[in-house]
Amino acid sequence: MKKNRPSLPPVTRRNFLKTGALTSLLLGSGAYTHSASAGERVAEGSAKNVIFLVSDGMSIGTLSMADQYLLWREGKRSNWMQLYLDERGRRGLMDVASLDSIVTDSAASAVAWGCGHRVNNNSVNIGPDGTHHPPILPLARASGKGTGLVTSTTVTHATPAGFSANVPNRGQEADIAEQYLEREFDIILGGGRNQFYPDRRNDGQDLVGKFAEKEYAVARTREELDATPLRQRKILGLFSNGHLPYELDRMNSDSLKRDVPSLAELTSRALRALSRNENGFIMQVEGGRVDHAAHANDIGGLIFDQIAFDEALGVALEFQEANPETLIILTTDHGNANPGLNSGNNNGERNFGRLSEFKGTHGALGLNAEQSSSDIIERFREVTGLDLSSGDADLLRRRLNNEYRVPYSRMNGTSAVIGQIIANHTDIGWVGNAHTSDYVELLALGPGSEGIKPFTRNTDLFDLMVSATGIKRELV
Ligand SMILES: [Zn+2]
């Protein structure tokens, strides 16, 4: 006869509200505290280098469809899925909740990895009581390691800032840029000239000039980046005023393709510079616009930026093969919009394949409220190769003129409606257009990866990196 286990009282809405049980369970203030730090089990100081790769806002459908697209189009797997197929590294799921929400933003998520503490959404390495937590890049620098940030967003955006800055709100990008100058990270590559050039900053400071005084090579184009001396150890490369362009738009513009390096190229240049440091380095690489495309329900933006991120992963893997004392951590900071191929027949594959005809993102459609339905049909044909029905074109025209709304109000924006209309042709639907509470994919490779458990709390990755590299936990 089975022995009865002691049972918990049933969770009723009343109990839930009274005790806040679910909240404390999920956010870690109560029953769910991390009992063992993943980092405690890794071989201390075994990793000379860390490359932390983040595809920002990557739902599992994004990872799946990028792999399936590559398989269908090029007959090869994504580097990410190939790691799983080859059974390389340790894989698990990760809980990425922030301190005040089970749905995190990018700042709080990167901060949990970057300093080992959960903070409220939008905070950058500052706790709710005002405590400034030292982030991992200044800690690495204090231990003599090289430091690098590579991203397709502005370099001062939430995810790179989570490893490197301390500000109450992620929106303080001008302050974050000043902290980069003060903290002297070796490699800073991405977008975001607006925070560095005197004619673009509100306070008129010439941060670029000040970086140059500190012996940084400054690059604004691929040509300038290529011209930096091979022995150059400090580089500030800003290839756009704001975020870098979506990969799909970059690939389809001669001038962008010429002037803006790919994420893989930036990663490669960063590794070349950072590997000159005999004490090793810690670098974060972010595919940051995967998240933006998910918010916009923009499938072309999403898949090609995920593939661009995967190519950067390929560069990191090559480096790791030649430098096995390198720990690679590969993950995302949260899901977003949960896109997926929704089809049970062969048409699904054919419709999915229509992505290969896309020549631009939603922005490239250049839609506005003045256009007629036939203008809209023409724009779609030119940019996506899709033939819109007159009904869909008219619906979109009415949306542009605020004469139509969808039932789920979150999905009422023009970009979400475009995403739904494109879904009529590609079968790729969207659950929403915001971050999700989903647990996320996590893989680590190389020394220290033994600390990855089947289910990891985000803050454990800080402990893991500190232990694996042997850097100090505090700034002295
Ligand atoms: Zn986001």
CSV table of C-alpha atoms and ligand atoms in Angstrom, one decimal:
chain,number,residue,atom,x,y,z
A,1,MET,CA,0.0,0.0,0.0
A,2,LYS,CA,1.3,3.4,-0.9
A,3,LYS,CA,2.3,5.6,1.9
A,4,ASN,CA,0.5,9.0,1.8
A,5,ARG,CA,2.9,11.9,1.4
A,6,PRO,CA,2.2,15.0,3.4
A,7,SER,CA,0.4,17.2,1.0
A,8,LEU,CA,0.4,21.0,0.5
A,9,PRO,CA,-2.9,22.9,0.9
A,10,PRO,CA,-4.6,23.3,-2.4
A,11,VAL,CA,-3.7,26.5,-4.2
A,12,THR,CA,-6.8,28.5,-4.4
A,13,ARG,CA,-6.9,32.1,-5.7
A,14,ARG,CA,-7.7,33.2,-2.1
A,15,ASN,CA,-4.7,31.3,-0.7
A,16,PHE,CA,-2.5,32.6,-3.4
A,17,LEU,CA,-3.5,36.2,-2.8
A,18,LYS,CA,-3.2,35.8,1.0
A,19,THR,CA,0.2,34.2,1.0
A,20,GLY,CA,1.8,35.4,-2.2
A,21,ALA,CA,3.0,31.9,-2.4
A,22,LEU,CA,3.5,31.7,-6.1
A,23,THR,CA,5.3,35.0,-6.2
A,24,SER,CA,7.8,34.0,-3.6
A,25,LEU,CA,8.2,30.6,-5.2
A,26,LEU,CA,9.0,32.1,-8.6
A,27,LEU,CA,11.0,35.1,-7.6
A,28,GLY,CA,13.2,33.5,-5.0
A,29,SER,CA,12.3,35.4,-1.9
A,30,GLY,CA,10.8,32.3,-0.3
A,31,ALA,CA,11.0,28.6,-0.9
A,32,TYR,CA,13.0,28.9,-4.1
A,33,THR,CA,16.4,29.9,-3.1
A,34,HIS,CA,19.4,28.5,-4.9
A,35,SER,CA,20.7,25.9,-2.7
A,36,ALA,CA,24.0,25.2,-4.5
A,37,SER,CA,25.9,27.6,-6.6
A,38,ALA,CA,26.8,26.1,-10.0
A,39,GLY,CA,30.1,27.9,-9.7
A,40,GLU,CA,31.2,26.1,-6.6
A,41,ARG,CA,31.6,22.8,-8.5
A,42,VAL,CA,33.8,24.1,-11.3
A,43,ALA,CA,37.6,23.7,-11.3
A,44,GLU,CA,38.8,27.1,-9.9
A,45,GLY,CA,40.8,29.1,-12.4
A,46,SER,CA,40.6,26.6,-15.2
A,47,ALA,CA,39.3,29.0,-17.8
A,48,LYS,CA,41.6,31.6,-19.2
A,49,ASN,CA,39.0,33.2,-21.4
A,50,VAL,CA,35.2,33.5,-21.4
A,51,ILE,CA,33.0,34.3,-24.4
A,52,PHE,CA,29.5,34.8,-23.3
A,53,LEU,CA,27.1,34.8,-26.3
A,54,VAL,CA,23.5,36.1,-26.0
A,55,SER,CA,20.9,36.0,-28.7
A,56,ASP,CA,18.6,38.6,-27.1
A,57,GLY,CA,14.9,37.7,-26.9
A,58,MET,CA,15.3,34.3,-28.6
A,59,SER,CA,12.3,32.0,-28.2
A,60,ILE,CA,12.7,28.3,-28.9
A,61,GLY,CA,10.8,28.8,-32.2
A,62,THR,CA,13.5,31.3,-33.3
A,63,LEU,CA,16.3,28.8,-32.6
A,64,SER,CA,14.3,26.1,-34.4
A,65,MET,CA,13.3,28.0,-37.5
A,66,ALA,CA,16.8,29.5,-38.0
A,67,ASP,CA,18.2,25.9,-38.0
A,68,GLN,CA,15.4,24.6,-40.2
A,69,TYR,CA,15.9,27.5,-42.6
A,70,LEU,CA,19.6,26.8,-42.9
A,71,LEU,CA,18.9,23.1,-43.4
A,72,TRP,CA,16.3,23.8,-46.1
A,73,ARG,CA,18.3,26.5,-47.8
A,74,GLU,CA,21.9,25.5,-47.4
A,75,GLY,CA,21.8,21.9,-46.4
A,76,LYS,CA,23.6,22.6,-43.1
A,77,ARG,CA,22.6,22.9,-39.5
A,78,SER,CA,23.0,26.0,-37.4
A,79,ASN,CA,26.2,26.0,-35.3
A,80,TRP,CA,24.0,26.1,-32.1
A,81,MET,CA,22.1,22.9,-33.1
A,82,GLN,CA,25.2,21.2,-34.3
A,83,LEU,CA,26.6,21.5,-30.8
A,84,TYR,CA,23.6,19.6,-29.6
A,85,LEU,CA,23.9,17.0,-32.3
A,86,ASP,CA,27.6,16.5,-31.6
A,87,GLU,CA,26.8,16.3,-27.8
A,88,ARG,CA,29.3,19.0,-27.1
A,89,GLY,CA,29.1,20.9,-23.9
A,90,ARG,CA,26.6,20.9,-21.1
A,91,ARG,CA,23.1,22.0,-21.8
A,92,GLY,CA,20.1,22.9,-19.6
A,93,LEU,CA,17.3,25.3,-19.1
A,94,MET,CA,17.7,28.6,-17.2
A,95,ASP,CA,15.3,30.6,-15.1
A,96,VAL,CA,15.8,34.2,-16.1
A,97,ALA,CA,13.3,35.9,-13.8
A,98,SER,CA,14.2,39.4,-12.4
A,99,LEU,CA,13.8,40.5,-8.8
A,100,ASP,CA,10.4,42.1,-9.4
A,101,SER,CA,8.9,40.0,-12.2
A,102,ILE,CA,8.9,36.5,-13.7
A,103,VAL,CA,9.1,38.3,-17.1
A,104,THR,CA,12.4,39.9,-17.2
A,105,ASP,CA,13.7,42.8,-19.3
A,106,SER,CA,17.1,42.6,-20.9
A,107,ALA,CA,18.8,44.8,-18.3
A,108,ALA,CA,17.8,42.7,-15.3
A,109,SER,CA,18.6,39.5,-17.1
A,110,ALA,CA,22.1,40.5,-18.1
A,111,VAL,CA,22.7,42.0,-14.7
A,112,ALA,CA,21.9,38.6,-13.0
A,113,TRP,CA,24.7,37.0,-15.1
A,114,GLY,CA,26.9,40.1,-14.8
A,115,CYS,CA,26.9,40.6,-11.0
A,116,GLY,CA,25.2,37.6,-9.5
A,117,HIS,CA,22.2,39.5,-8.2
A,118,ARG,CA,18.7,39.8,-9.3
A,119,VAL,CA,17.6,43.4,-9.6
A,120,ASN,CA,14.3,45.1,-10.6
A,121,ASN,CA,13.6,45.3,-14.3
A,122,ASN,CA,15.4,48.2,-16.0
A,123,SER,CA,18.0,48.6,-13.3
A,124,VAL,CA,21.7,48.1,-14.3
A,125,ASN,CA,23.7,46.6,-11.4
A,126,ILE,CA,22.0,48.6,-8.7
A,127,GLY,CA,19.7,46.8,-6.2
A,128,PRO,CA,16.4,48.2,-5.0
A,129,ASP,CA,18.2,49.4,-1.8
A,130,GLY,CA,20.7,51.4,-3.9
A,131,THR,CA,23.5,48.9,-3.5
A,132,HIS,CA,25.9,49.1,-6.5
A,133,HIS,CA,27.0,45.6,-7.4
A,134,PRO,CA,30.4,45.3,-9.2
A,135,PRO,CA,29.8,43.9,-12.7
A,136,ILE,CA,32.0,41.2,-14.2
A,137,LEU,CA,33.9,43.3,-16.8
A,138,PRO,CA,35.4,45.7,-14.2
A,139,LEU,CA,36.2,42.7,-12.0
A,140,ALA,CA,37.9,41.0,-14.9
A,141,ARG,CA,39.9,44.1,-15.7
A,142,ALA,CA,40.9,44.5,-12.1
A,143,SER,CA,42.3,40.9,-12.3
A,144,GLY,CA,44.3,41.8,-15.4
A,145,LYS,CA,42.1,40.3,-18.0
A,146,GLY,CA,41.1,41.8,-21.3
A,147,THR,CA,37.5,42.9,-21.6
A,148,GLY,CA,35.2,43.1,-24.6
A,149,LEU,CA,31.6,44.0,-25.6
A,150,VAL,CA,30.3,43.2,-29.1
A,151,THR,CA,26.7,43.8,-30.1
A,152,SER,CA,24.4,44.6,-32.9
A,153,THR,CA,22.5,47.2,-30.8
A,154,THR,CA,23.9,50.4,-29.4
A,155,VAL,CA,27.0,49.4,-27.3
A,156,THR,CA,25.4,51.2,-24.4
A,157,HIS,CA,22.2,49.1,-24.6
A,158,ALA,CA,20.9,47.0,-21.7
A,159,THR,CA,22.6,43.6,-22.4
A,160,PRO,CA,26.2,44.9,-22.7
A,161,ALA,CA,25.6,47.4,-19.9
A,162,GLY,CA,24.6,44.5,-17.6
A,163,PHE,CA,28.2,43.2,-17.7
A,164,SER,CA,29.8,46.6,-17.3
A,165,ALA,CA,27.9,49.6,-16.0
A,166,ASN,CA,26.0,50.8,-12.9
A,167,VAL,CA,23.0,53.1,-13.5
A,168,PRO,CA,19.5,53.2,-11.9
A,169,ASN,CA,17.8,53.0,-15.3
A,170,ARG,CA,19.0,51.3,-18.6
A,171,GLY,CA,17.8,54.4,-20.5
A,172,GLN,CA,20.8,56.4,-19.2
A,173,GLU,CA,22.9,55.4,-22.2
A,174,ALA,CA,24.8,58.7,-22.1
A,175,ASP,CA,26.0,57.9,-18.6
A,176,ILE,CA,26.8,54.4,-19.5
A,177,ALA,CA,29.0,55.7,-22.3
A,178,GLU,CA,30.9,57.8,-19.8
A,179,GLN,CA,31.4,54.8,-17.5
A,180,TYR,CA,32.9,52.9,-20.5
A,181,LEU,CA,35.4,55.7,-20.9
A,182,GLU,CA,36.2,55.6,-17.2
A,183,ARG,CA,36.4,51.8,-16.9
A,184,GLU,CA,38.4,51.4,-20.1
A,185,PHE,CA,37.1,48.2,-21.5
A,186,ASP,CA,39.4,47.1,-24.3
A,187,ILE,CA,37.0,46.3,-27.1
A,188,ILE,CA,33.7,48.1,-27.6
A,189,LEU,CA,32.1,47.3,-31.0
A,190,GLY,CA,28.5,47.9,-32.2
A,191,GLY,CA,26.2,50.8,-32.8
A,192,GLY,CA,25.5,53.9,-30.8
A,193,ARG,CA,27.5,56.9,-32.0
A,194,ASN,CA,24.7,59.1,-30.5
A,195,GLN,CA,26.2,58.7,-27.1
A,196,PHE,CA,29.8,59.3,-28.0
A,197,TYR,CA,30.1,62.2,-30.5
A,198,PRO,CA,29.9,65.9,-29.2
A,199,ASP,CA,27.4,66.9,-31.9
A,200,ARG,CA,25.1,64.1,-30.9
A,201,ARG,CA,25.3,64.2,-27.1
A,202,ASN,CA,23.1,66.6,-25.2
A,203,ASP,CA,26.0,67.7,-23.0
A,204,GLY,CA,28.3,68.2,-26.0
A,205,GLN,CA,31.0,66.0,-24.5
A,206,ASP,CA,33.5,64.6,-27.0
A,207,LEU,CA,33.8,61.1,-25.6
A,208,VAL,CA,35.3,59.8,-28.9
A,209,GLY,CA,38.1,62.3,-28.5
A,210,LYS,CA,38.6,61.2,-24.9
A,211,PHE,CA,38.7,57.6,-25.9
A,212,ALA,CA,41.4,58.4,-28.5
A,213,GLU,CA,43.4,60.2,-25.8
A,214,LYS,CA,43.3,56.9,-23.9
A,215,GLU,CA,44.9,55.2,-26.9
A,216,TYR,CA,41.8,53.7,-28.4
A,217,ALA,CA,41.6,53.2,-32.1
A,218,VAL,CA,38.3,54.6,-33.2
A,219,ALA,CA,36.4,53.1,-36.2
A,220,ARG,CA,33.1,54.2,-37.9
A,221,THR,CA,33.2,51.8,-40.9
A,222,ARG,CA,34.5,48.4,-41.8
A,223,GLU,CA,37.3,50.1,-43.7
A,224,GLU,CA,38.4,52.0,-40.6
A,225,LEU,CA,38.1,48.8,-38.5
A,226,ASP,CA,40.2,46.9,-41.0
A,227,ALA,CA,42.8,49.6,-40.9
A,228,THR,CA,43.3,49.4,-37.2
A,229,PRO,CA,46.8,48.0,-36.5
A,230,LEU,CA,47.0,44.2,-35.8
A,231,ARG,CA,48.7,44.9,-32.5
A,232,GLN,CA,45.9,47.3,-31.4
A,233,ARG,CA,44.5,46.2,-28.1
A,234,LYS,CA,41.9,48.9,-27.5
A,235,ILE,CA,39.2,49.6,-30.1
A,236,LEU,CA,36.0,51.7,-30.0
A,237,GLY,CA,34.0,50.8,-33.2
A,238,LEU,CA,30.6,52.5,-33.7
A,239,PHE,CA,29.1,51.6,-37.0
A,240,SER,CA,25.8,53.3,-36.7
A,241,ASN,CA,24.2,56.3,-34.9
A,242,GLY,CA,21.7,54.0,-33.2
A,243,HIS,CA,21.4,50.2,-33.5
A,244,LEU,CA,23.2,48.4,-36.3
A,245,PRO,CA,20.8,47.6,-39.2
A,246,TYR,CA,18.9,44.4,-39.2
A,247,GLU,CA,21.0,41.7,-41.1
A,248,LEU,CA,18.3,41.4,-43.8
A,249,ASP,CA,18.4,45.1,-44.5
A,250,ARG,CA,22.2,45.1,-44.3
A,251,MET,CA,22.5,42.2,-46.8
A,252,ASN,CA,20.3,44.0,-49.3
A,253,SER,CA,22.0,47.4,-49.2
A,254,ASP,CA,25.3,47.8,-51.0
A,255,SER,CA,26.3,50.8,-48.8
A,256,LEU,CA,25.4,49.0,-45.5
A,257,LYS,CA,27.1,45.8,-46.6
A,258,ARG,CA,30.2,47.8,-47.4
A,259,ASP,CA,30.3,50.0,-44.3
A,260,VAL,CA,28.8,47.9,-41.5
A,261,PRO,CA,30.6,44.7,-40.5
A,262,SER,CA,28.6,41.6,-39.6
A,263,LEU,CA,28.4,40.4,-36.0
A,264,ALA,CA,30.7,37.6,-37.0
A,265,GLU,CA,33.3,40.0,-38.4
A,266,LEU,CA,33.1,42.1,-35.2
A,267,THR,CA,33.5,39.0,-33.1
A,268,SER,CA,36.5,38.0,-35.1
A,269,ARG,CA,38.2,41.4,-34.8
A,270,ALA,CA,37.5,41.5,-31.1
A,271,LEU,CA,39.0,38.0,-30.5
A,272,ARG,CA,42.1,38.9,-32.5
A,273,ALA,CA,42.7,41.9,-30.2
A,274,LEU,CA,41.7,40.3,-26.9
A,275,SER,CA,43.7,37.2,-27.4
A,276,ARG,CA,46.8,39.4,-27.2
A,277,ASN,CA,46.2,39.6,-23.5
A,278,GLU,CA,48.4,36.9,-21.8
A,279,ASN,CA,46.0,36.8,-18.8
A,280,GLY,CA,43.0,36.1,-21.0
A,281,PHE,CA,39.8,38.0,-21.3
A,282,ILE,CA,36.0,38.1,-20.7
A,283,MET,CA,33.9,39.1,-23.7
A,284,GLN,CA,30.1,39.4,-24.2
A,285,VAL,CA,28.7,39.0,-27.8
A,286,GLU,CA,25.1,40.0,-28.3
A,287,GLY,CA,22.8,39.4,-31.2
A,288,GLY,CA,20.6,42.2,-29.9
A,289,ARG,CA,18.2,42.8,-32.7
A,290,VAL,CA,16.7,39.3,-32.6
A,291,ASP,CA,14.7,40.8,-29.7
A,292,HIS,CA,13.7,43.9,-31.7
A,293,ALA,CA,12.5,41.8,-34.6
A,294,ALA,CA,10.5,39.6,-32.2
A,295,HIS,CA,8.9,42.7,-30.7
A,296,ALA,CA,8.0,43.9,-34.2
A,297,ASN,CA,6.7,40.4,-35.2
A,298,ASP,CA,9.1,40.8,-38.2
A,299,ILE,CA,10.0,37.3,-39.3
A,300,GLY,CA,12.6,38.4,-41.9
A,301,GLY,CA,14.3,40.5,-39.3
A,302,LEU,CA,14.2,37.7,-36.8
A,303,ILE,CA,15.5,34.7,-38.8
A,304,PHE,CA,18.4,36.5,-40.5
A,305,ASP,CA,19.6,38.2,-37.3
A,306,GLN,CA,19.5,34.8,-35.6
A,307,ILE,CA,21.5,33.3,-38.4
A,308,ALA,CA,24.0,36.3,-38.2
A,309,PHE,CA,24.3,35.6,-34.4
A,310,ASP,CA,24.9,31.9,-35.2
A,311,GLU,CA,27.7,32.9,-37.5
A,312,ALA,CA,29.3,34.8,-34.7
A,313,LEU,CA,28.9,31.7,-32.6
A,314,GLY,CA,30.8,29.9,-35.3
A,315,VAL,CA,33.7,32.3,-35.0
A,316,ALA,CA,33.7,31.8,-31.2
A,317,LEU,CA,33.7,28.0,-31.6
A,318,GLU,CA,36.7,28.2,-34.0
A,319,PHE,CA,38.6,30.3,-31.5
A,320,GLN,CA,37.7,27.8,-28.7
A,321,GLU,CA,39.0,24.9,-30.7
A,322,ALA,CA,42.4,26.7,-31.1
A,323,ASN,CA,42.3,27.9,-27.5
A,324,PRO,CA,40.6,25.2,-25.5
A,325,GLU,CA,41.2,27.1,-22.2
A,326,THR,CA,38.2,29.2,-23.3
A,327,LEU,CA,34.7,28.9,-21.7
A,328,ILE,CA,31.9,29.5,-24.0
A,329,ILE,CA,28.4,30.3,-22.6
A,330,LEU,CA,25.6,30.4,-25.1
A,331,THR,CA,22.1,31.5,-24.2
A,332,THR,CA,19.3,34.1,-24.4
A,333,ASP,CA,18.1,36.5,-21.8
A,334,HIS,CA,14.4,35.7,-22.3
A,335,GLY,CA,12.0,34.5,-24.9
A,336,ASN,CA,10.1,37.0,-27.0
A,337,ALA,CA,6.8,36.7,-28.9
A,338,ASN,CA,7.1,32.9,-29.3
A,339,PRO,CA,7.0,32.7,-33.1
A,340,GLY,CA,6.5,29.4,-34.7
A,341,LEU,CA,5.7,27.6,-37.9
A,342,ASN,CA,2.1,26.6,-37.5
A,343,SER,CA,1.3,24.1,-40.2
A,344,GLY,CA,0.6,20.4,-40.4
A,345,ASN,CA,1.1,19.8,-44.1
A,346,ASN,CA,3.7,20.1,-46.8
A,347,ASN,CA,2.5,23.6,-47.7
A,348,GLY,CA,4.0,24.7,-44.4
A,349,GLU,CA,7.5,24.0,-45.7
A,350,ARG,CA,6.9,25.6,-49.0
A,351,ASN,CA,5.4,28.7,-47.3
A,352,PHE,CA,8.2,28.8,-44.8
A,353,GLY,CA,10.6,28.9,-47.7
A,354,ARG,CA,9.1,32.1,-49.0
A,355,LEU,CA,11.5,33.8,-46.5
A,356,SER,CA,14.3,33.4,-49.0
A,357,GLU,CA,12.6,35.9,-51.3
A,358,PHE,CA,12.5,38.6,-48.6
A,359,LYS,CA,14.7,41.6,-49.4
A,360,GLY,CA,14.0,43.8,-46.3
A,361,THR,CA,12.3,44.1,-42.9
A,362,HIS,CA,9.0,45.7,-42.1
A,363,GLY,CA,10.7,49.1,-42.1
A,364,ALA,CA,11.8,48.5,-45.7
A,365,LEU,CA,8.2,48.3,-46.8
A,366,GLY,CA,7.9,52.0,-46.2
A,367,LEU,CA,4.2,51.9,-45.5
A,368,ASN,CA,2.2,55.0,-44.5
A,369,ALA,CA,-1.4,56.1,-44.1
A,370,GLU,CA,-1.5,57.9,-47.5
A,371,GLN,CA,-1.0,54.7,-49.5
A,372,SER,CA,-3.8,53.0,-51.3
A,373,SER,CA,-4.4,49.2,-51.1
A,374,SER,CA,-2.7,48.8,-54.5
A,375,ASP,CA,0.3,50.8,-53.3
A,376,ILE,CA,0.5,48.4,-50.4
A,377,ILE,CA,0.3,45.4,-52.6
A,378,GLU,CA,3.1,46.8,-54.8
A,379,ARG,CA,5.3,47.5,-51.8
A,380,PHE,CA,4.9,43.9,-50.4
A,381,ARG,CA,5.7,42.4,-53.8
A,382,GLU,CA,8.9,44.4,-54.1
A,383,VAL,CA,10.2,43.8,-50.6
A,384,THR,CA,8.9,40.3,-49.8
A,385,GLY,CA,7.9,38.8,-53.1
A,386,LEU,CA,4.5,38.1,-51.5
A,387,ASP,CA,1.2,38.7,-53.3
A,388,LEU,CA,-1.2,40.2,-50.8
A,389,SER,CA,-4.9,39.6,-51.3
A,390,SER,CA,-6.9,42.8,-51.8
A,391,GLY,CA,-8.7,42.1,-48.5
A,392,ASP,CA,-5.4,41.9,-46.5
A,393,ALA,CA,-4.1,45.1,-48.2
A,394,ASP,CA,-7.3,46.9,-47.4
A,395,LEU,CA,-7.2,45.7,-43.8
A,396,LEU,CA,-3.6,47.0,-43.5
A,397,ARG,CA,-4.6,50.3,-45.1
A,398,ARG,CA,-7.4,50.7,-42.5
A,399,ARG,CA,-5.0,49.8,-39.7
A,400,LEU,CA,-2.6,52.5,-41.0
A,401,ASN,CA,-5.5,54.9,-40.8
A,402,ASN,CA,-6.6,53.8,-37.3
A,403,GLU,CA,-9.8,52.5,-38.7
A,404,TYR,CA,-9.3,48.8,-37.6
A,405,ARG,CA,-8.2,47.1,-34.5
A,406,VAL,CA,-7.4,43.4,-33.7
A,407,PRO,CA,-9.1,41.7,-30.8
A,408,TYR,CA,-5.9,41.2,-28.8
A,409,SER,CA,-5.0,44.8,-28.1
A,410,ARG,CA,-1.3,44.0,-27.6
A,411,MET,CA,-1.2,43.0,-31.3
A,412,ASN,CA,-2.8,46.1,-32.6
A,413,GLY,CA,0.3,48.0,-33.7
A,414,THR,CA,0.9,48.2,-37.5
A,415,SER,CA,4.0,46.0,-37.3
A,416,ALA,CA,2.1,43.3,-35.5
A,417,VAL,CA,-0.6,43.5,-38.1
A,418,ILE,CA,2.0,43.2,-40.9
A,419,GLY,CA,3.4,40.2,-39.1
A,420,GLN,CA,-0.1,38.6,-39.0
A,421,ILE,CA,-0.6,39.3,-42.7
A,422,ILE,CA,2.8,37.8,-43.6
A,423,ALA,CA,1.8,34.8,-41.6
A,424,ASN,CA,-1.0,34.2,-44.1
A,425,HIS,CA,1.8,33.4,-46.6
A,426,THR,CA,4.5,31.9,-44.4
A,427,ASP,CA,2.5,30.1,-41.8
A,428,ILE,CA,4.7,31.6,-39.1
A,429,GLY,CA,2.5,33.0,-36.4
A,430,TRP,CA,3.2,34.9,-33.2
A,431,VAL,CA,1.8,34.5,-29.7
A,432,GLY,CA,2.4,38.1,-28.8
A,433,ASN,CA,5.0,40.8,-29.1
A,434,ALA,CA,6.7,41.0,-25.8
A,435,HIS,CA,9.1,39.1,-23.5
A,436,THR,CA,7.9,35.8,-22.1
A,437,SER,CA,8.4,34.0,-18.8
A,438,ASP,CA,9.7,30.9,-20.5
A,439,TYR,CA,12.8,29.1,-19.2
A,440,VAL,CA,15.5,29.5,-21.8
A,441,GLU,CA,18.2,27.4,-23.5
A,442,LEU,CA,21.6,27.4,-22.0
A,443,LEU,CA,24.8,25.7,-23.2
A,444,ALA,CA,28.3,25.9,-22.0
A,445,LEU,CA,31.5,24.5,-23.5
A,446,GLY,CA,35.0,24.3,-22.2
A,447,PRO,CA,36.5,24.6,-18.7
A,448,GLY,CA,33.8,25.6,-16.2
A,449,SER,CA,31.0,24.1,-18.2
A,450,GLU,CA,30.8,21.3,-15.8
A,451,GLY,CA,29.0,23.7,-13.5
A,452,ILE,CA,25.9,23.8,-15.7
A,453,LYS,CA,23.0,21.9,-14.2
A,454,PRO,CA,19.8,20.7,-16.0
A,455,PHE,CA,18.1,23.8,-14.5
A,456,THR,CA,20.1,26.8,-13.7
A,457,ARG,CA,19.3,30.0,-11.9
A,458,ASN,CA,20.5,33.0,-14.0
A,459,THR,CA,22.6,34.4,-11.1
A,460,ASP,CA,24.6,31.1,-11.0
A,461,LEU,CA,26.4,32.0,-14.2
A,462,PHE,CA,28.1,34.9,-12.4
A,463,ASP,CA,29.5,32.5,-9.8
A,464,LEU,CA,30.4,30.0,-12.5
A,465,MET,CA,32.4,32.6,-14.5
A,466,VAL,CA,34.1,34.0,-11.4
A,467,SER,CA,35.1,30.5,-10.2
A,468,ALA,CA,36.1,29.3,-13.7
A,469,THR,CA,38.4,32.3,-14.4
A,470,GLY,CA,39.6,32.7,-10.8
A,471,ILE,CA,38.9,36.5,-10.9
A,472,LYS,CA,38.2,38.4,-7.7
A,473,ARG,CA,34.5,38.9,-6.7
A,474,GLU,CA,35.0,42.4,-5.4
A,475,LEU,CA,36.7,45.5,-6.6
A,476,VAL,CA,39.4,46.4,-4.1
B,1,ZN,ZN,13.0,43.3,-25.6
